[in-house]
Short mmCIF file of C-alpha atoms in Angstrom, two decimals:
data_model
loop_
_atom_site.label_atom_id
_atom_site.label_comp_id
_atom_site.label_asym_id
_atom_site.label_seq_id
_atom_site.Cartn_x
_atom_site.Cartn_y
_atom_site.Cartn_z
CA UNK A 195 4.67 -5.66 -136.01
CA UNK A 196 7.48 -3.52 -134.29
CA UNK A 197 5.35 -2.03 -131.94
CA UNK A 198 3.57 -5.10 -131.11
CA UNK A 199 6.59 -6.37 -130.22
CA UNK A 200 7.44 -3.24 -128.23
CA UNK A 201 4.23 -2.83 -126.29
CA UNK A 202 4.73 -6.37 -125.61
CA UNK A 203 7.96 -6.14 -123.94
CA UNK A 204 7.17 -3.46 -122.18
CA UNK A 205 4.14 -5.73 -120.44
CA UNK A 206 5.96 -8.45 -119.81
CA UNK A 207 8.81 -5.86 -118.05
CA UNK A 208 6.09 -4.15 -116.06
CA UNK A 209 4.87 -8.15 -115.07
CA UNK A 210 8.24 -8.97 -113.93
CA UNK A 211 8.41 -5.79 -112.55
CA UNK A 212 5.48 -6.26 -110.20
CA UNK A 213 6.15 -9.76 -109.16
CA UNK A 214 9.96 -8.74 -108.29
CA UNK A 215 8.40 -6.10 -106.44
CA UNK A 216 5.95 -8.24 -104.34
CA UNK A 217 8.89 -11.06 -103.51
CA UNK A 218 10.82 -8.09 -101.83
CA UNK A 219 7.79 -6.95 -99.97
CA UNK A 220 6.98 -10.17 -98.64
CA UNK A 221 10.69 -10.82 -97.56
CA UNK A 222 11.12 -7.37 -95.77
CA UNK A 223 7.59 -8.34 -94.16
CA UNK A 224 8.80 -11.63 -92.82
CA UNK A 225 12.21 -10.04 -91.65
CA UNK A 226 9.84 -7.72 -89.61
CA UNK A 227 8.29 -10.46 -87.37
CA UNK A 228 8.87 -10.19 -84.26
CA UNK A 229 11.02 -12.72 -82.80
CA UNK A 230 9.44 -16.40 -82.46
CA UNK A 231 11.02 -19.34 -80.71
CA UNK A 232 12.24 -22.23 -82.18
CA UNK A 233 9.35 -24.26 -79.92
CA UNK A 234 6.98 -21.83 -81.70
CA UNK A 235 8.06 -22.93 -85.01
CA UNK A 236 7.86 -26.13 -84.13
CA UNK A 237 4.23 -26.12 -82.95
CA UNK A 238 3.14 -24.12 -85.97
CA UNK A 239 4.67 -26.59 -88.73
CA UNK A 240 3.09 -29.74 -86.99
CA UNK A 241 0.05 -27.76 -86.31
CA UNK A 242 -0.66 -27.24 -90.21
CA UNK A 243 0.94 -30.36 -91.67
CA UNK A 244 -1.31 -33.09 -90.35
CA UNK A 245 1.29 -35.26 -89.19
CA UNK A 246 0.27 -35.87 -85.22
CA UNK A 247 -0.79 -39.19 -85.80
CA UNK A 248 2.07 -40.25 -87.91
CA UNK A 249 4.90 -38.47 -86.65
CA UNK A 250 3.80 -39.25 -83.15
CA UNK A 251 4.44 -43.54 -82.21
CA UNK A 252 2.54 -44.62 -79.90
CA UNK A 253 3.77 -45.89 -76.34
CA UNK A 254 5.57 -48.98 -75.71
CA UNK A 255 8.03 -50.62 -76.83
CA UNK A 256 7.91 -49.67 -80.29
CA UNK A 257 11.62 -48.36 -81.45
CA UNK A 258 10.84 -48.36 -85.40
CA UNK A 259 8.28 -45.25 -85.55
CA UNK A 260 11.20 -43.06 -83.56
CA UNK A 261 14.05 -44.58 -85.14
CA UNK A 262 12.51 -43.81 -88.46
CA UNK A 263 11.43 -40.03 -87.53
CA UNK A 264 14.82 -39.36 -85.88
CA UNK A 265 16.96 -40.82 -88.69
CA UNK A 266 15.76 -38.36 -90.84
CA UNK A 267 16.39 -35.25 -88.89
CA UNK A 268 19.78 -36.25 -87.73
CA UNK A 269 22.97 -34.43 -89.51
CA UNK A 270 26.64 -35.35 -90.01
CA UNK A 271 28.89 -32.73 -89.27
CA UNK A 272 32.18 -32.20 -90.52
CA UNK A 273 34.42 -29.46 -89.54
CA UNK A 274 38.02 -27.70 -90.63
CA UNK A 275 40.57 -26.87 -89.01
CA UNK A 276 43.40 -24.99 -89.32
CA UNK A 277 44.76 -21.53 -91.42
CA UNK A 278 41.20 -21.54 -92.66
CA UNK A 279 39.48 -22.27 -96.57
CA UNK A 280 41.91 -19.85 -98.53
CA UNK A 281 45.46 -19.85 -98.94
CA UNK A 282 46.82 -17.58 -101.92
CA UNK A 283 49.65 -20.40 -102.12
CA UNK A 284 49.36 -22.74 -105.24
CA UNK A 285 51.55 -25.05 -103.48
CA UNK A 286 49.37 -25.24 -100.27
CA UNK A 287 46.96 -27.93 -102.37
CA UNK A 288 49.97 -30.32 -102.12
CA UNK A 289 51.65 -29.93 -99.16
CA UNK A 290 49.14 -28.59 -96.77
CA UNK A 291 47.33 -31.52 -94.78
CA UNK A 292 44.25 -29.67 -93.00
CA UNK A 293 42.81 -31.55 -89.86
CA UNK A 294 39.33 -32.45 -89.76
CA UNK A 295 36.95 -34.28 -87.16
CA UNK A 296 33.08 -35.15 -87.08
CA UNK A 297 30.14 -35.46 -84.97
CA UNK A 298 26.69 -35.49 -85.26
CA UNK A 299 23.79 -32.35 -85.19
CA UNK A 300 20.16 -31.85 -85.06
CA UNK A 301 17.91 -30.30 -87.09
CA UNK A 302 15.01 -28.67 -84.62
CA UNK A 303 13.46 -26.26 -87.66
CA UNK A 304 12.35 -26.58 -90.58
CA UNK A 305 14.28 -23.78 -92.06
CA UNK A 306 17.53 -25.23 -90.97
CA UNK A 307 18.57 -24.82 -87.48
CA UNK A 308 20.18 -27.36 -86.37
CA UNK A 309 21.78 -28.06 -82.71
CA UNK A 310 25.09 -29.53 -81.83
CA UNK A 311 27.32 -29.75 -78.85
CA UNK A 312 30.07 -26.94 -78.90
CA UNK A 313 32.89 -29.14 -78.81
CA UNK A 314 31.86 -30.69 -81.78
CA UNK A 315 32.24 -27.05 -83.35
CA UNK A 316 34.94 -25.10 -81.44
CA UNK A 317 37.69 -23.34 -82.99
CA UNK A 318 36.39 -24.86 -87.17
CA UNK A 319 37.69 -22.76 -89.79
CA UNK A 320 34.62 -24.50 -91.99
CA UNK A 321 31.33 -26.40 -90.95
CA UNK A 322 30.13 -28.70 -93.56
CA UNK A 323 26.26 -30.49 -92.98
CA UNK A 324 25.45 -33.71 -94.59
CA UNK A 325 21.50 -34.69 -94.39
CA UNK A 326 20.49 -38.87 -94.16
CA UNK A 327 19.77 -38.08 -98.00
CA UNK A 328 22.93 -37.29 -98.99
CA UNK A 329 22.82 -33.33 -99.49
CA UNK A 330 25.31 -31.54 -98.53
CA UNK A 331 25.41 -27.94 -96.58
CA UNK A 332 27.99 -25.36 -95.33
CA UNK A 333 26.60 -24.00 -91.77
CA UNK A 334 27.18 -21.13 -90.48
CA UNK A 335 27.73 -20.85 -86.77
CA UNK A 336 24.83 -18.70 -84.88
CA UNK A 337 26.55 -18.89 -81.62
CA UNK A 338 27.39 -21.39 -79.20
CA UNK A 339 27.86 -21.82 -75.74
CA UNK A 340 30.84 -23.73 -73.51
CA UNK A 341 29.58 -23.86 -70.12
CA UNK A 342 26.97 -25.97 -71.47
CA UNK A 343 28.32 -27.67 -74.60
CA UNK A 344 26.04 -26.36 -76.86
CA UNK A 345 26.26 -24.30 -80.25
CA UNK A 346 23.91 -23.44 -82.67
CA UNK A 347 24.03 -23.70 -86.82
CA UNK A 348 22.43 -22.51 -89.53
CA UNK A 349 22.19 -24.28 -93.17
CA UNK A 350 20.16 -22.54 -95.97
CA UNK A 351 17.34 -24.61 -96.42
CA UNK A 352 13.38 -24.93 -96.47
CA UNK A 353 11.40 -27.75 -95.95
CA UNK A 354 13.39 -29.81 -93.81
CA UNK A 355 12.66 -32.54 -91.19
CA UNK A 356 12.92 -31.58 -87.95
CA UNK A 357 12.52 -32.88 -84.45
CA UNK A 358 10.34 -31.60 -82.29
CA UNK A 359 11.12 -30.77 -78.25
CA UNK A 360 9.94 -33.08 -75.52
CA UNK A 361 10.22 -32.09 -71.94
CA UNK A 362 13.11 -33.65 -70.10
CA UNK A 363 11.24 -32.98 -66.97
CA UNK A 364 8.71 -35.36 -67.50
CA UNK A 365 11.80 -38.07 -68.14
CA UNK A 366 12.21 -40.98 -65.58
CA UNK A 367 14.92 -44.07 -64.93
CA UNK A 368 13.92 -46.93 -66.67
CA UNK A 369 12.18 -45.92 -69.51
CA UNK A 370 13.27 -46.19 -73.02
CA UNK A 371 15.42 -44.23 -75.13
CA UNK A 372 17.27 -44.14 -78.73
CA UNK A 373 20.60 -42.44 -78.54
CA UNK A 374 20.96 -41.15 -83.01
CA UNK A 375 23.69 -40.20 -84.70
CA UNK A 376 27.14 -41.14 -86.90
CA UNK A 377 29.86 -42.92 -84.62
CA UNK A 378 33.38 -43.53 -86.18
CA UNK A 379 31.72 -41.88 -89.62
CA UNK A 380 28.91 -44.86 -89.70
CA UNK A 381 26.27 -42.44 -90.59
CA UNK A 382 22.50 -42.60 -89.25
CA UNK A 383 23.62 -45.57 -85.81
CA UNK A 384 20.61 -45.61 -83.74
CA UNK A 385 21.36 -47.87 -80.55
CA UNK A 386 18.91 -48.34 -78.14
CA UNK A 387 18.47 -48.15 -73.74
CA UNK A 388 17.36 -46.62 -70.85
CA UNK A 389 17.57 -43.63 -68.93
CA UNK A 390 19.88 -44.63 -65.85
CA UNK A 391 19.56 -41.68 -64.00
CA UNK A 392 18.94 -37.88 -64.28
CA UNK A 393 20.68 -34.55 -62.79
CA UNK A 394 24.36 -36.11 -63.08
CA UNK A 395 27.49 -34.21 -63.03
CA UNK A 396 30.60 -35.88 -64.14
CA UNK A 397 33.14 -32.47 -64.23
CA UNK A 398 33.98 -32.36 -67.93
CA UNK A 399 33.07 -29.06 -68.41
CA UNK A 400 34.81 -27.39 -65.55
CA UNK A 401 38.05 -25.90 -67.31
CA UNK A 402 37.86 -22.39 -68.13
CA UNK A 403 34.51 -21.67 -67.57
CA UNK A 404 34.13 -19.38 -64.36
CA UNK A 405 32.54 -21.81 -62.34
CA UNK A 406 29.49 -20.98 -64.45
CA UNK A 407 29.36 -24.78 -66.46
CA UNK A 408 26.04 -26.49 -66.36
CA UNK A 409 26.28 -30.40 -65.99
CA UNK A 410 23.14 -32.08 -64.72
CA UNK A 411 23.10 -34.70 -67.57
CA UNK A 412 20.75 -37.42 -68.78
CA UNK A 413 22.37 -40.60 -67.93
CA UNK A 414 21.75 -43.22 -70.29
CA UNK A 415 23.18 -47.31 -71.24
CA UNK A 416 22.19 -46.69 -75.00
CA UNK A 417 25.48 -47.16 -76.89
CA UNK A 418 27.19 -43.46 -77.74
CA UNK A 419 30.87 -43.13 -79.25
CA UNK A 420 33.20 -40.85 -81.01
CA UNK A 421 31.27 -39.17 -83.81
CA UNK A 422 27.62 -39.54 -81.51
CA UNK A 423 28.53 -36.13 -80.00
CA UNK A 424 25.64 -33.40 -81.09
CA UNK A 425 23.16 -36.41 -81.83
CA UNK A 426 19.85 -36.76 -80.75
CA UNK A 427 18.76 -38.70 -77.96
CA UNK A 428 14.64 -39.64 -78.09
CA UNK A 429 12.02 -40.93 -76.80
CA UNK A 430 9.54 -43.27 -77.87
CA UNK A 431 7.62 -40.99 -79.34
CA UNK A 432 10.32 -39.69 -81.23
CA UNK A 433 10.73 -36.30 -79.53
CA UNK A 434 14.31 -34.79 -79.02
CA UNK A 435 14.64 -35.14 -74.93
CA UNK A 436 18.70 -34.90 -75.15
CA UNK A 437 21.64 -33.94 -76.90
CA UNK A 438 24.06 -36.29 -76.75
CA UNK A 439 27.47 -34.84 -75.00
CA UNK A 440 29.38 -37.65 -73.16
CA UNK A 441 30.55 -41.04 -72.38
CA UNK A 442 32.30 -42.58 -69.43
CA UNK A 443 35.34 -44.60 -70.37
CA UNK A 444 38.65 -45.41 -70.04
CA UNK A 445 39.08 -46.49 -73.70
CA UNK A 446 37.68 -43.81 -75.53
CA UNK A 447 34.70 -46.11 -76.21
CA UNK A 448 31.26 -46.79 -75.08
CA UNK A 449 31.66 -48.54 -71.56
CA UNK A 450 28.68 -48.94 -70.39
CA UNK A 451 27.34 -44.95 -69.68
CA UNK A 452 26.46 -42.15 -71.96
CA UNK A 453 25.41 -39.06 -71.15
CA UNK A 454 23.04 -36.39 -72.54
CA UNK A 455 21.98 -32.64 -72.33
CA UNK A 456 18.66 -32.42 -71.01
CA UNK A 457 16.11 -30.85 -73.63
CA UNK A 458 14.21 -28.19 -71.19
CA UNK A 459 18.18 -26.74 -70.82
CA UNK A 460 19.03 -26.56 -74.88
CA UNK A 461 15.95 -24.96 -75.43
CA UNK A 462 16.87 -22.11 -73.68
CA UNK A 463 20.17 -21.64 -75.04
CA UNK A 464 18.99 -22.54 -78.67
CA UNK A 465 16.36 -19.30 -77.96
CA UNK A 466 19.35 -17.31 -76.48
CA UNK A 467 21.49 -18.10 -79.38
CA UNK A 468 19.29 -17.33 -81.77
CA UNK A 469 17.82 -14.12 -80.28
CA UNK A 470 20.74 -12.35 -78.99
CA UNK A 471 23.67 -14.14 -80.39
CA UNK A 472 25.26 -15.12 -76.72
CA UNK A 473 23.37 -16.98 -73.67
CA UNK A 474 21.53 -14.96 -71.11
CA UNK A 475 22.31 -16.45 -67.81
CA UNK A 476 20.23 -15.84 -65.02
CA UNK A 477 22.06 -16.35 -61.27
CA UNK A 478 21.06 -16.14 -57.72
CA UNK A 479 24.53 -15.42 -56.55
CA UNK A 480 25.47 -18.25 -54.38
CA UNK A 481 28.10 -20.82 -53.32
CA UNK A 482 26.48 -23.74 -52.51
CA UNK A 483 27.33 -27.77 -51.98
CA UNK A 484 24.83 -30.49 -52.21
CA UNK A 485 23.08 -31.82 -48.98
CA UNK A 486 23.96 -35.24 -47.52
CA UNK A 487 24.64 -37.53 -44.51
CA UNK A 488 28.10 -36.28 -43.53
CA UNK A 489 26.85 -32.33 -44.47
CA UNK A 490 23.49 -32.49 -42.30
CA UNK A 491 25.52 -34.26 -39.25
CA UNK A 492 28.37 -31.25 -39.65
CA UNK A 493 25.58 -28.31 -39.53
CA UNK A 494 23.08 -29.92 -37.80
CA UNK A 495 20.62 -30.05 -40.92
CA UNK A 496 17.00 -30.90 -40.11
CA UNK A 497 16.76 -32.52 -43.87
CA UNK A 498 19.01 -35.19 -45.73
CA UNK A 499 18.44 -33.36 -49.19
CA UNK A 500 18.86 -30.07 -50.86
CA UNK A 501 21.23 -27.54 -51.35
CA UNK A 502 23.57 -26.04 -48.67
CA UNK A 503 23.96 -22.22 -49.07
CA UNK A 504 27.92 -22.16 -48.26
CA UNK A 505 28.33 -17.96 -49.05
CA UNK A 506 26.01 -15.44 -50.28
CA UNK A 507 27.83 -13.33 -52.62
CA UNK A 508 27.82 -9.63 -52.07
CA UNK A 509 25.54 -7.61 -54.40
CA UNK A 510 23.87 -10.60 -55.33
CA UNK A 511 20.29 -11.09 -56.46
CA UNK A 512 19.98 -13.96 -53.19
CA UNK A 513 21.50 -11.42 -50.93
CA UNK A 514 18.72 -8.74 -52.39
CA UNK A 515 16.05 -11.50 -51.81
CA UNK A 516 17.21 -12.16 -48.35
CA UNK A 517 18.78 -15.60 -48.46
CA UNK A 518 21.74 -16.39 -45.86
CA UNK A 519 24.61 -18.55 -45.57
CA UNK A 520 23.51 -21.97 -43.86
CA UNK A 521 20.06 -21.88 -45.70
CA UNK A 522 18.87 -25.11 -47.61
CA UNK A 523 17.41 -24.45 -50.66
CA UNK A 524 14.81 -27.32 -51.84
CA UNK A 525 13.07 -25.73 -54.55
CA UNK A 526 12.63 -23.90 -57.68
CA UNK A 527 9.62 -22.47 -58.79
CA UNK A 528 8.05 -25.49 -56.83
CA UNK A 529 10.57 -28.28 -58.11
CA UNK A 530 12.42 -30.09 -55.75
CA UNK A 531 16.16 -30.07 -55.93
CA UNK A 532 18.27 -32.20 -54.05
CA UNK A 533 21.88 -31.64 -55.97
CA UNK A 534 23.88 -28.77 -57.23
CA UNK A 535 23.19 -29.95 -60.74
CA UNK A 536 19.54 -30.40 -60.20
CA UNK A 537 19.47 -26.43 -59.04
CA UNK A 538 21.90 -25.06 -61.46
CA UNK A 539 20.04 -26.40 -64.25
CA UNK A 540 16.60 -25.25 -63.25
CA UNK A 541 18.05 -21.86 -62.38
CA UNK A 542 20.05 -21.67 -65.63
CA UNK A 543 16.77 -22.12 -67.90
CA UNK A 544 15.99 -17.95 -66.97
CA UNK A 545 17.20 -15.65 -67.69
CA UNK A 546 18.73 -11.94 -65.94
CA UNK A 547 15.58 -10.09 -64.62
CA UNK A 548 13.05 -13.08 -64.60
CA UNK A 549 11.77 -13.55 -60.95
CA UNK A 550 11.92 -17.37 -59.45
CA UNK A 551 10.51 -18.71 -56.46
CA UNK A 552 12.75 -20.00 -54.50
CA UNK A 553 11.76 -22.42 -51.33
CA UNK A 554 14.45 -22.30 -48.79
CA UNK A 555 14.66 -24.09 -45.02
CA UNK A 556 16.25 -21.77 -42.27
CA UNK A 557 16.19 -22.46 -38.33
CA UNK A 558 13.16 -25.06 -38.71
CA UNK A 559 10.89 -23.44 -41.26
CA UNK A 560 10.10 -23.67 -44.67
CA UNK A 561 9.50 -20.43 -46.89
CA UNK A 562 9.20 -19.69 -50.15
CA UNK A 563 10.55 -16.29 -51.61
CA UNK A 564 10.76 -14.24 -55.04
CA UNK A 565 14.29 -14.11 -56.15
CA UNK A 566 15.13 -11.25 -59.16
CA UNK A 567 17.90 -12.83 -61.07
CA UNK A 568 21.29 -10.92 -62.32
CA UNK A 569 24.09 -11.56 -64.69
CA UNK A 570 27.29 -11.94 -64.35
CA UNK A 571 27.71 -8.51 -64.09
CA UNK A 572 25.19 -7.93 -61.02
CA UNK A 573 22.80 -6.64 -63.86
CA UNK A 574 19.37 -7.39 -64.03
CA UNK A 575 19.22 -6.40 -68.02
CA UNK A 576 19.88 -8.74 -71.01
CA UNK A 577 23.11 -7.54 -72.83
CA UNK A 578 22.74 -8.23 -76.91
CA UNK A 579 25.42 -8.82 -79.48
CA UNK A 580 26.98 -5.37 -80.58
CA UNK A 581 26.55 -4.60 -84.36
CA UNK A 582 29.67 -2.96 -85.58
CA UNK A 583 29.42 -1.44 -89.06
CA UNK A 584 33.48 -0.58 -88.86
CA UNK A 585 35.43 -3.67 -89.15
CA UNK A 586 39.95 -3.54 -89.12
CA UNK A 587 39.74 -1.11 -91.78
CA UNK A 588 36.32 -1.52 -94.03
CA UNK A 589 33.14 0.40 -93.54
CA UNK A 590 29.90 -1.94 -94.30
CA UNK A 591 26.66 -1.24 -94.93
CA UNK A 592 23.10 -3.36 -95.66
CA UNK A 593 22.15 -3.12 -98.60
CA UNK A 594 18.23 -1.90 -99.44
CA UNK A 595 15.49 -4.38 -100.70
CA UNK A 596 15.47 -2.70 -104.27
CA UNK A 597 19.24 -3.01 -104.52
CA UNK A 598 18.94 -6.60 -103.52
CA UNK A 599 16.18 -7.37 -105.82
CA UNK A 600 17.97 -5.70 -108.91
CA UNK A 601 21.03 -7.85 -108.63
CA UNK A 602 18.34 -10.79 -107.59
CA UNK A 603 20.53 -11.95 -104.25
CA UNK A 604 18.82 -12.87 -100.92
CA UNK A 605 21.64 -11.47 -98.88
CA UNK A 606 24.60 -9.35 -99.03
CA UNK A 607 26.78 -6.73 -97.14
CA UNK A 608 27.91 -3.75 -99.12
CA UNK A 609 31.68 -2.61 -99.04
CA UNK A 610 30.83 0.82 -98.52
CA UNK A 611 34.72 2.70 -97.61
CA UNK A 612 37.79 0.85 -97.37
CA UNK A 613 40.86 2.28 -95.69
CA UNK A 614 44.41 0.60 -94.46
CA UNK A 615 43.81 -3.17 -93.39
CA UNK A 616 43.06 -7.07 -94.25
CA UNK A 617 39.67 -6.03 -96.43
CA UNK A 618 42.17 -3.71 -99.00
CA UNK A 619 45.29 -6.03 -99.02
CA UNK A 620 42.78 -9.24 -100.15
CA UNK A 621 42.33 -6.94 -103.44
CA UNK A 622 38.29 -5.56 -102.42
CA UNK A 623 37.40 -2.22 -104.02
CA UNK A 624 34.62 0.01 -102.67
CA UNK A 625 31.21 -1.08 -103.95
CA UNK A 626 31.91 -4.69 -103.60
CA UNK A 627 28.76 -6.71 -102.42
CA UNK A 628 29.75 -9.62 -99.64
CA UNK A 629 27.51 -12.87 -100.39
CA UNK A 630 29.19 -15.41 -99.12
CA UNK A 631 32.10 -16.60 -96.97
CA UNK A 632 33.98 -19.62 -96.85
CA UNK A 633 30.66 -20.79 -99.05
CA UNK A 634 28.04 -19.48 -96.55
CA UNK A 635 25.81 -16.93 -97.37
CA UNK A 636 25.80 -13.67 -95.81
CA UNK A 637 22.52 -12.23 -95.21
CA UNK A 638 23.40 -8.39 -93.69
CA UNK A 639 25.96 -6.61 -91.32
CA UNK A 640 24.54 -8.24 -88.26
CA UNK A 641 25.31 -11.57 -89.97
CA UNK A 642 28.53 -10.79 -90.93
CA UNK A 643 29.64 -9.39 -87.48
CA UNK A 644 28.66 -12.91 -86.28
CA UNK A 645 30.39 -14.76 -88.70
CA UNK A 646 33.59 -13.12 -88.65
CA UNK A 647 33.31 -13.50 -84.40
CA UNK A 648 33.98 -17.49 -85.29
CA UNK A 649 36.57 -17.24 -87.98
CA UNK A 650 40.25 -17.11 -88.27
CA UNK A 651 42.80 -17.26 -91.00
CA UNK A 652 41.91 -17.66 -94.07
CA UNK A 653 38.81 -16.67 -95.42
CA UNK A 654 37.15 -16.87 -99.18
CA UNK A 655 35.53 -13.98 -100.10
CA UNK A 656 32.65 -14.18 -102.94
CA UNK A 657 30.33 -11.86 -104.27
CA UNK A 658 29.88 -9.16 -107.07
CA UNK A 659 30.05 -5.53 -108.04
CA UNK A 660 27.07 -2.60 -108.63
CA UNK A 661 28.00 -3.28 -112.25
CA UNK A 662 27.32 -7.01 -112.01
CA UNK A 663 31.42 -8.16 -111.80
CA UNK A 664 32.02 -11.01 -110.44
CA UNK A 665 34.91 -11.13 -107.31
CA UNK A 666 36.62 -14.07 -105.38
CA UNK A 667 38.76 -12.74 -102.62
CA UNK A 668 41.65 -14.23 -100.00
CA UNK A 669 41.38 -12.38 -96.83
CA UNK A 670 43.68 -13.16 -94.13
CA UNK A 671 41.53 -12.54 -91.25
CA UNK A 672 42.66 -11.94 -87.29
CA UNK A 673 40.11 -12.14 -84.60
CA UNK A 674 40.56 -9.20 -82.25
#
């Protein structure tokens, strides 16, 4: 009966064994892929779910179909601010009061990405997720972006509802559009309107950003307030054509205006984000001013619309390409542009080394020319998120798929040396296995580097020894 028992054991061992084994194998498969956009994601889950003729309503003036399919993929967002999660103080519970605010996010994959604006974001010690249903997420922040107001999260989930990308391009005045999110904490508002114009630029994102902020907003009269920042703004059809950034007023209200992000623009920053942690900006390299009466009368302009090359700057992919002060540029890859906004936009959805053609007027003529555009270093290369493995005074390391699978954890970052600094005073001993911080889960070093890029203060530590101990850790962390 004993060795029944025993052969039987060691079966079942080999069977768990063998199925451990295949979980891991898949996993370090699909963390193999090669990168795939979130627009690829989305075409491949709608693809294979069947849901084009449901998900999809029908033109007109139908608002239920989109208002139900946006509701659903629309997040509240609640940040943190101040010291940070931790504080070693007892007395901290009663006398500390940490700030918070809200806005609004949305989810664009079913695995949990979800979009927001960046000032929605900037500067939290904690991002907290809450779904239409109720659950309830920390995010981590993937990156984000200022000159555009736009950032980039990251919940731990599967099997979400999502919404898909429109194209703002194919957007025009007058037709119909839900602005979704939570104003004043009033979770899931959808208000209704219409697009009032396109390409605007209203100058709220001018401070501190080099000149290099991208406003060429969706202008809409659908009701937006306080807490509507980071929602979704759809069509008909209930595809995500806007994020939600603005509102003209004098009250801190909705007045009348609203304005939105234009789709074609986050998508590009949402793949940026994601694949290389920072945006890849593409530029020509110009100073420029929009064409109009007074301007063509002053130069002596043969057109009432475009853009007015003011100074080509030295070293510059336009100066490479040929362009010259006085030259009106009128197109982009074939688009017409007649504003600042309307070019900056189109330029900023490339990135350094793509090639644009750029239609120009000069003495007369009309030519089109290829255009090679740089970064903001005069570079024509993308430049990706440094991985450091030494971090104020800890060495880290990933940990291997076996290691992971023996302990049974997804994720985790290895405390490999520790020497002088923040990681030894919080109390970590070598051989301590990261898994989460402030609640979040941390997946490998690459992860961590990014996570610790957005925090500062105080910072809970969780995660266990070789020998299966349990740790819980106060670091006080400075960015440097």
């Amino acid at each position: 009966m004993q060795r029944l028992l025993l052969i039987a054991l060691v079966v079942l061992s080999a069977f768990i064994g063998a199925v451990t084994g295949v979980i891991m194998t898949l996993r370090y498969l699909d963390d193999q892929k090669p990168y795939t956009s979130i627009e690829q994601q989305q075409n491949l889950r709608l693809a294979g779910s069947g849901l084009d003729s449901a998900y999809r309503a029908t033109l007109g003036p139908d608002l239920e179909a989109a208002s139900r399919q946006s509701t659903r993929a629309v997040v509240h967002i609640k940040t943190g601010y101040g010291p940070g999660n931790f504080s070693i103080n007892p007395l901290d519970r009663y006398y500390r009061r940490p700030m918070h605010s809200s806005g609004s996010g949305v989810i664009i994959s079913d695995d949990g990405y979800i979009v927001t604006n960046h000032h929605v974001i900037e500067d939290a010690s904690s991002v907290e997720v809450t779904m239409s249903n109720n659950q309830h997420f920390y995010a981590k922040v993937i990156g984000k972006d200022p000159s555009t107001d736009l950032a980039l999260l990251k919940i731990k989930a599967r099997g979400l509802p999502f919404l898909a990308y429109g194209n703002s391009d194919q957007v025009v005045t007058g037709q119909w559009v839900l602005a979704v999110g939570n104003p004043f904490d009033l979770n899931s508002t959808v208000t209704a309107g219409i697009i009032s114009a396109k390409a605007r630029n209203i100058g709220i994102l001018r401070e501190n950003n080099n000149n290099l902020e991208i406003e060429s907003f969706l202008q809409t009269d659908a009701a937006v307030n306080p807490g509507n920042s980071g929602g979704a703004l759809v069509n008909l059809r209930g595809e995500l054509i806007g994020i939600n950034s603005a509102i003209a007023t004098s009250t801190g209200s909705y007045s009348g205006y609203s304005f939105a992000i234009p789709i074609n623009l986050v998508k590009k920053v949402m793949d940026d984000l994601l694949e290389f942690g920072s945006v890849q900006r593409g530029l020509l390299g110009v100073v420029i001013r929009s064409v109009n009466a007074d301007l063509t009368e002053e130069k002596g302009l043969d057109v009432v619309q475009g853009v007015y090359v003011d100074r080509v700057n030295e070293g510059s992919a336009a100066q490479d390409a040929g362009l010259l002060e006085g030259d009106v540029l009128t197109a982009i890859n074939r688009q017409p542009v007649g504003s600042n906004s309307e070019l900056q936009e189109l330029v900023a959805r490339h990135r350094p080394g793509h090639v644009v053609q750029v239609t120009y007027r000069r003495a007369g003529e009309e030519k089109t020319i290829p255009v090679t555009l740089r970064n903001t270093e005069g570079r024509e290369g993308i430049t990706r998120m440094e991985v450091d493995h030494e971090i104020q005074g800890a060495t880290f390391e990933d940990l291997p798929y076996s290691e992971l699978a023996s302990h049974r954890l997804e994720g985790g970052v290895l405390v490999q040396k520790l020497d002088d600094g923040p990681w030894k005073s919080s109390g970590l001993r070598d051989g301590f296995i990261i898994t989460h911080l402030d609640k979040v889960p941390v997946d490998n070093v690459e992860d961590l580097n990014r996570m610790l890029a957005y925090k500062n203060g105080g910072i809970l530590i969780e995660g266990i020894y070789r020998n299966g101990e349990s740790g819980v850790y106060g670091l006080t962390w400075r960015r440097q």
